[in-house]
XYZ file of C-alpha atoms in Angstrom:
403
model
C -23.579 -4.203 -44.717
C -22.927 -7.850 -42.869
C -23.797 -8.686 -39.217
C -20.208 -7.988 -37.805
C -21.025 -3.630 -39.554
C -24.686 -3.795 -38.061
C -23.381 -4.498 -34.654
C -20.759 -2.431 -34.858
C -22.791 1.247 -36.056
C -25.042 0.299 -33.620
C -22.393 0.131 -31.091
C -21.056 3.169 -31.487
C -24.213 4.626 -31.776
C -24.970 2.985 -28.305
C -21.569 4.265 -26.599
C -22.732 8.149 -28.961
C -24.974 8.027 -27.037
C -24.139 6.726 -23.885
C -21.273 8.965 -24.217
C -23.537 12.993 -24.413
C -26.030 11.653 -21.686
C -23.004 11.282 -19.068
C -21.921 14.243 -19.776
C -25.072 16.670 -19.292
C -26.127 14.767 -16.438
C -21.794 14.176 -15.145
C -23.345 15.592 -11.780
C -26.522 12.773 -11.023
C -24.049 10.406 -12.479
C -22.278 11.070 -10.251
C -24.050 10.787 -7.192
C -25.255 6.428 -8.071
C -21.547 6.028 -8.168
C -21.092 7.077 -5.200
C -24.196 5.485 -3.615
C -23.110 1.965 -5.733
C -19.623 2.589 -4.782
C -20.657 2.580 -0.396
C -23.121 0.133 -0.914
C -20.775 -2.555 -3.314
C -17.270 -1.221 -0.450
C -17.748 -4.499 2.022
C -16.926 -6.551 -0.883
C -14.625 -5.216 -2.509
C -12.596 -4.497 0.656
C -13.524 -8.184 1.096
C -11.774 -9.326 -2.415
C -8.632 -7.649 -0.851
C -8.642 -9.338 1.759
C -8.915 -12.131 -0.033
C -7.113 -11.684 -2.333
C -3.888 -10.962 0.652
C -4.543 -13.929 2.532
C -5.104 -15.967 -0.215
C -1.012 -16.015 -0.858
C -0.475 -16.587 2.619
C -2.950 -19.670 3.070
C -1.694 -21.518 0.075
C 2.023 -21.347 1.822
C -0.373 -22.987 4.608
C -1.702 -25.815 2.288
C 1.818 -26.383 0.808
C 2.642 -27.546 4.169
C -0.211 -29.580 5.615
C -0.183 -32.696 5.419
C 1.752 -32.137 2.228
C 2.059 -36.188 1.156
C -0.942 -36.868 2.704
C -3.799 -37.486 0.820
C -6.518 -39.107 3.443
C -9.713 -37.704 4.103
C -9.280 -36.144 6.353
C -6.466 -34.052 5.718
C -8.167 -33.305 2.586
C -11.459 -32.427 4.768
C -9.823 -30.148 7.124
C -6.693 -28.570 5.245
C -8.804 -25.363 3.517
C -10.274 -24.511 7.340
C -7.388 -25.115 8.735
C -4.327 -22.899 6.885
C -7.909 -20.223 6.644
C -7.483 -20.222 10.618
C -3.540 -20.020 10.780
C -3.295 -17.384 8.501
C -5.971 -15.487 10.553
C -4.529 -15.698 14.009
C -0.868 -15.425 12.411
C -1.738 -11.669 11.531
C -4.089 -10.877 14.332
C -0.952 -12.214 16.968
C 1.881 -9.313 14.094
C -0.604 -7.207 15.026
C -1.235 -7.448 18.637
C 2.280 -7.616 18.827
C 2.815 -4.434 16.962
C 0.535 -2.751 18.875
C 2.696 -4.440 22.563
C 5.096 -2.616 20.371
C 3.992 0.300 19.597
C 1.647 2.379 21.945
C 3.643 1.824 25.444
C 6.941 3.859 24.131
C 4.794 6.213 21.859
C 2.728 6.665 25.660
C 6.123 7.391 27.200
C 7.148 9.960 25.165
C 3.704 11.293 25.015
C 4.184 11.457 28.969
C 7.992 12.788 28.711
C 6.367 16.192 26.583
C 3.803 16.651 29.004
C 6.193 16.533 31.197
C 8.790 19.142 29.721
C 5.575 21.014 28.959
C 4.583 23.001 32.014
C 8.474 23.305 33.173
C 9.642 25.522 29.709
C 6.396 28.314 30.118
C 6.946 28.338 33.635
C 11.209 29.344 32.007
C 9.237 31.533 28.880
C 6.956 33.171 31.697
C 10.219 34.170 34.278
C 12.109 35.314 31.234
C 9.627 37.848 29.755
C 8.927 38.978 33.306
C 13.094 39.554 32.762
C 12.707 41.631 30.041
C 10.099 43.858 30.440
C 12.199 44.485 33.837
C 15.169 45.610 31.735
C 12.663 48.018 29.378
C 10.217 50.264 31.470
C 8.849 52.050 29.522
C 7.382 48.874 27.779
C 6.343 47.716 30.746
C 4.115 51.063 31.210
C 2.504 51.085 28.128
C 1.909 47.360 28.681
C -0.108 48.827 32.288
C -1.813 52.201 30.473
C -3.653 49.919 27.948
C -7.575 49.521 28.451
C -9.615 46.012 27.705
C -13.340 46.844 27.838
C -13.486 43.303 29.297
C -17.799 42.991 28.821
C -16.936 43.058 25.106
C -14.016 40.606 25.040
C -16.400 38.391 27.032
C -19.175 38.842 24.742
C -17.303 37.678 21.723
C -15.368 34.957 23.992
C -18.962 33.518 24.997
C -20.136 33.277 21.206
C -15.924 31.779 20.186
C -17.501 29.278 22.623
C -20.151 28.529 21.758
C -20.154 28.163 17.988
C -16.340 26.410 19.176
C -18.749 23.863 20.920
C -21.832 23.462 17.794
C -18.789 23.076 15.632
C -17.011 20.246 17.853
C -19.529 18.203 19.175
C -21.028 18.145 15.201
C -17.666 16.795 14.309
C -17.071 13.818 16.632
C -21.065 12.623 15.075
C -19.636 12.756 11.857
C -15.868 10.909 13.433
C -18.216 8.294 14.987
C -20.581 7.258 11.863
C -17.245 7.645 9.966
C -15.671 5.035 12.517
C -18.708 2.935 13.016
C -19.631 2.972 8.169
C -15.800 2.059 8.646
C -16.156 -0.890 11.381
C -18.624 -2.397 9.566
C -17.491 -1.919 6.013
C -14.399 -3.870 7.240
C -16.365 -6.364 8.846
C -18.361 -7.514 6.426
C -15.572 -7.171 4.202
C -13.495 -9.678 6.200
C -16.863 -12.645 6.228
C -17.371 -11.973 2.769
C -13.423 -12.783 2.669
C -14.102 -16.402 4.838
C -16.541 -17.263 2.372
C -14.649 -16.705 -0.435
C -11.530 -18.115 0.178
C -13.237 -21.043 1.656
C -15.235 -21.498 -1.587
C -12.576 -20.788 -3.848
C -12.701 -23.903 -6.023
C -16.076 -23.917 -6.942
C -16.356 -19.855 -8.013
C -13.618 -20.424 -10.142
C -14.755 -23.199 -11.255
C -18.508 -21.375 -11.746
C -16.345 -18.328 -13.368
C -14.850 -20.977 -15.942
C -17.595 -21.985 -17.291
C -19.773 -18.832 -17.081
C -16.490 -17.595 -19.751
C -16.293 -20.474 -21.618
C -20.292 -20.329 -21.826
C -20.767 -16.913 -22.595
C -17.542 -16.030 -24.955
C -15.560 -17.307 -27.369
C -12.394 -19.439 -26.924
C -9.789 -16.227 -28.198
C -10.885 -14.010 -25.846
C -11.560 -16.502 -22.999
C -7.637 -17.125 -24.137
C -6.561 -13.394 -24.328
C -8.344 -12.913 -19.932
C -6.069 -16.068 -18.949
C -3.319 -14.793 -20.189
C -4.132 -10.878 -18.588
C -5.194 -12.207 -15.586
C -2.037 -15.238 -14.937
C 0.348 -11.771 -15.427
C -1.955 -9.716 -13.100
C -1.661 -12.051 -10.766
C 2.053 -13.353 -10.604
C 2.891 -9.314 -10.710
C 0.605 -9.036 -7.987
C 1.505 -11.195 -6.080
C 5.646 -11.370 -6.486
C 5.312 -7.198 -5.456
C 2.727 -8.374 -1.967
C 5.604 -11.492 -1.020
C 8.641 -8.524 -1.491
C 7.002 -5.227 -0.583
C 6.946 -7.727 3.115
C 10.402 -9.762 3.307
C 11.352 -5.819 2.551
C 9.804 -4.594 5.029
C 10.140 -6.325 7.298
C 14.470 -6.572 6.428
C 13.951 -2.291 6.450
C 12.710 -2.486 9.793
C 15.000 -5.127 11.145
C 18.088 -2.781 10.243
C 16.458 0.601 11.267
C 16.386 -1.793 15.034
C 19.805 -2.688 15.204
C 21.410 0.338 13.217
C 19.866 1.784 16.674
C 20.407 -0.639 18.856
C 24.063 0.225 18.088
C 23.567 3.324 18.063
C 22.115 3.299 21.071
C 19.434 5.777 20.141
C 16.529 5.608 22.629
C 12.805 3.612 20.866
C 14.174 1.257 19.050
C 12.469 -1.497 19.389
C 9.458 1.408 17.863
C 10.797 2.896 15.741
C 12.063 -0.220 14.030
C 8.362 -1.088 13.820
C 7.253 1.316 12.191
C 9.793 2.357 9.839
C 9.266 -1.353 8.764
C 4.899 -0.875 8.453
C 5.207 2.706 6.714
C 7.578 0.973 4.124
C 4.851 -1.067 3.133
C 3.774 2.107 1.608
C 6.825 2.490 -1.510
C 9.671 5.459 -2.048
C 7.438 7.367 0.813
C 6.578 5.188 3.250
C 10.059 4.640 4.922
C 10.047 8.015 5.446
C 6.466 8.688 7.137
C 7.864 6.599 10.008
C 11.214 8.221 9.965
C 9.202 12.185 10.481
C 7.183 9.731 13.567
C 9.995 8.725 15.353
C 12.506 11.416 14.670
C 9.586 13.875 16.086
C 9.346 10.610 19.118
C 13.221 11.291 20.381
C 12.941 14.685 19.872
C 11.611 14.773 22.966
C 14.301 13.157 24.685
C 17.463 14.407 23.121
C 17.070 16.395 19.423
C 20.985 15.502 19.120
C 20.273 11.480 18.856
C 16.951 12.371 16.757
C 19.410 14.212 14.648
C 21.798 11.515 14.488
C 18.774 9.115 13.820
C 17.640 10.970 10.254
C 21.248 10.793 9.188
C 21.402 7.135 10.279
C 17.976 6.254 8.689
C 18.465 8.000 4.989
C 22.046 6.182 4.986
C 20.009 2.924 5.416
C 16.782 4.779 2.892
C 19.763 4.925 0.093
C 21.308 0.956 1.061
C 17.694 -0.153 0.607
C 17.092 2.258 -1.935
C 19.765 0.727 -4.389
C 20.436 -2.639 -2.653
C 17.823 -3.912 -1.580
C 14.858 -3.032 -3.164
C 16.155 -4.198 -6.351
C 16.836 -7.453 -5.397
C 13.746 -8.158 -3.366
C 10.937 -5.975 -5.689
C 11.951 -4.648 -8.480
C 13.699 -7.503 -9.699
C 10.462 -9.826 -9.217
C 8.147 -6.556 -10.638
C 9.344 -4.975 -13.632
C 8.848 -1.681 -13.599
C 11.438 0.445 -14.396
C 12.744 3.113 -11.474
C 10.611 6.546 -13.388
C 7.335 4.068 -13.236
C 7.732 3.311 -9.957
C 7.561 7.000 -8.530
C 4.470 7.888 -11.720
C 2.087 5.370 -9.984
C 3.079 6.325 -6.740
C 2.383 9.596 -7.658
C -0.567 8.919 -9.591
C -2.161 6.132 -7.145
C -1.699 8.677 -3.835
C -3.355 11.754 -5.700
C -6.588 10.032 -7.380
C -6.937 7.088 -4.217
C -4.480 7.825 -1.569
C -2.120 5.468 0.610
C -4.716 1.873 -1.285
C -3.666 3.912 -4.738
C -0.169 4.037 -3.259
C -0.278 0.279 -2.414
C -1.692 -0.841 -6.315
C -0.166 1.722 -8.169
C 3.422 -0.071 -8.318
C 1.436 -2.860 -9.451
C -0.835 -2.499 -11.392
C 1.863 0.074 -13.798
C 4.199 -3.078 -14.280
C 0.987 -5.428 -15.235
C 0.014 -2.912 -17.981
C 3.322 -2.341 -18.990
C 4.435 -5.698 -19.029
C 1.487 -6.235 -21.484
C 2.182 -3.577 -23.861
C 5.709 -4.638 -24.147
C 4.106 -7.859 -24.706
C 1.894 -6.440 -27.444
C 4.325 -4.374 -28.779
C 6.928 -7.135 -29.673
C 4.113 -8.920 -31.355
C 4.012 -6.330 -33.416
C 7.190 -5.844 -34.141
C 7.978 -9.662 -35.041
C 4.509 -8.742 -37.640
C 6.441 -5.882 -39.184
C 9.406 -8.035 -38.935
C 11.575 -4.500 -37.396
C 14.056 -6.519 -34.323
C 14.032 -5.031 -31.035
C 16.650 -3.864 -29.687
C 17.762 -6.345 -27.010
C 17.997 -4.868 -23.203
C 20.959 -6.206 -22.388
C 22.504 -3.831 -24.777
C 20.651 -0.661 -23.601
C 21.763 -1.494 -20.266
C 25.235 -1.841 -21.205
C 25.426 -5.143 -20.576
C 27.317 -7.968 -22.770
C 25.392 -9.770 -24.818
C 25.780 -14.367 -23.455
C 27.615 -16.227 -25.423
C 26.159 -19.458 -27.640
C 27.201 -22.406 -26.952
C 28.911 -24.706 -29.551
C 27.375 -27.297 -30.913
C 28.288 -30.401 -30.243
C 30.554 -31.568 -32.444
C 29.567 -34.699 -34.575
C 31.424 -37.296 -35.037
C 30.167 -40.680 -35.652
C 32.695 -43.093 -34.832
C 34.134 -45.666 -37.451
C 34.032 -48.854 -36.572
C 37.125 -50.614 -38.028
């Protein structure tokens, strides 16, 4: 056996041993993996924040003294554009909170004012109905209660409930503290990564050139560029689609004279960042709040949003997001379902671009394999029912003859 075969067999043996050890000690390994994941969670959050803010920062860098080559512009371009990116994001968050929180508080205030009168009406109705049925009223009056036993049980329930509430409160406070700490550390990591992204990319490139072959580096760069283009197109398209949907919801509610138009448009736009199911989450919250004012207007809002969702799903989404990602609707639904089941809202957000990346790379591999085997692949325009484009006739190559 030559060295390549020996290395291959050693790799297979090590992999088999690793699989056996993992299966036998799965619980211990899963706990160690959870501890390691919680330790690197701020770094993962920082990478996600840095990637999203890098899209915005690149836009500012293109417009920050684009024709200037001075040293001042070169030195200040990166930090100034980074500050602009974070300042714009903070301004958007503050604006959204100023729109949503006051109207939500007003809606719950209306609900709080309406609940006591409704209870009073219900009590009067029950008393009136009992007067019409004296037998039921007599049976209720003959019921005897063991107040000592009831008080003892109520005290036990109250004590247990208070202990549970205290433990839950401690757990919630601890969870909020850990989450806030991870987000703050993630933002700090993201700032360092964005300020030194050129140096980091150069170091990664040097390491890969030193330790990996040219063929592997070429494949890795192709996968990276495909994934980067897909994720960038998805995030940009999703933000644009959310802004369009929220604006159309706001304008439609203004035309229909429905209450809480600004808050509902903002909620629908924010939740529309989650593919497929996001806008319905925002619609449910908005419909409940509108219900506190007028149930009929809540029904009108639901009908309007269903029509708007159909228009958005068939016209806006394919033009803004679908064409850029290049993933069929069936796989979009599968990616959202599987990603949401595994990782919640984050899985819904990242499932679509990840599935689109795998889809593109798989079809590239399939086309190259068909080309090697001499199989003619069926063109997409034939399968979709579109006529293939006409081939342009070659220009005539008649030579002019001098007389």
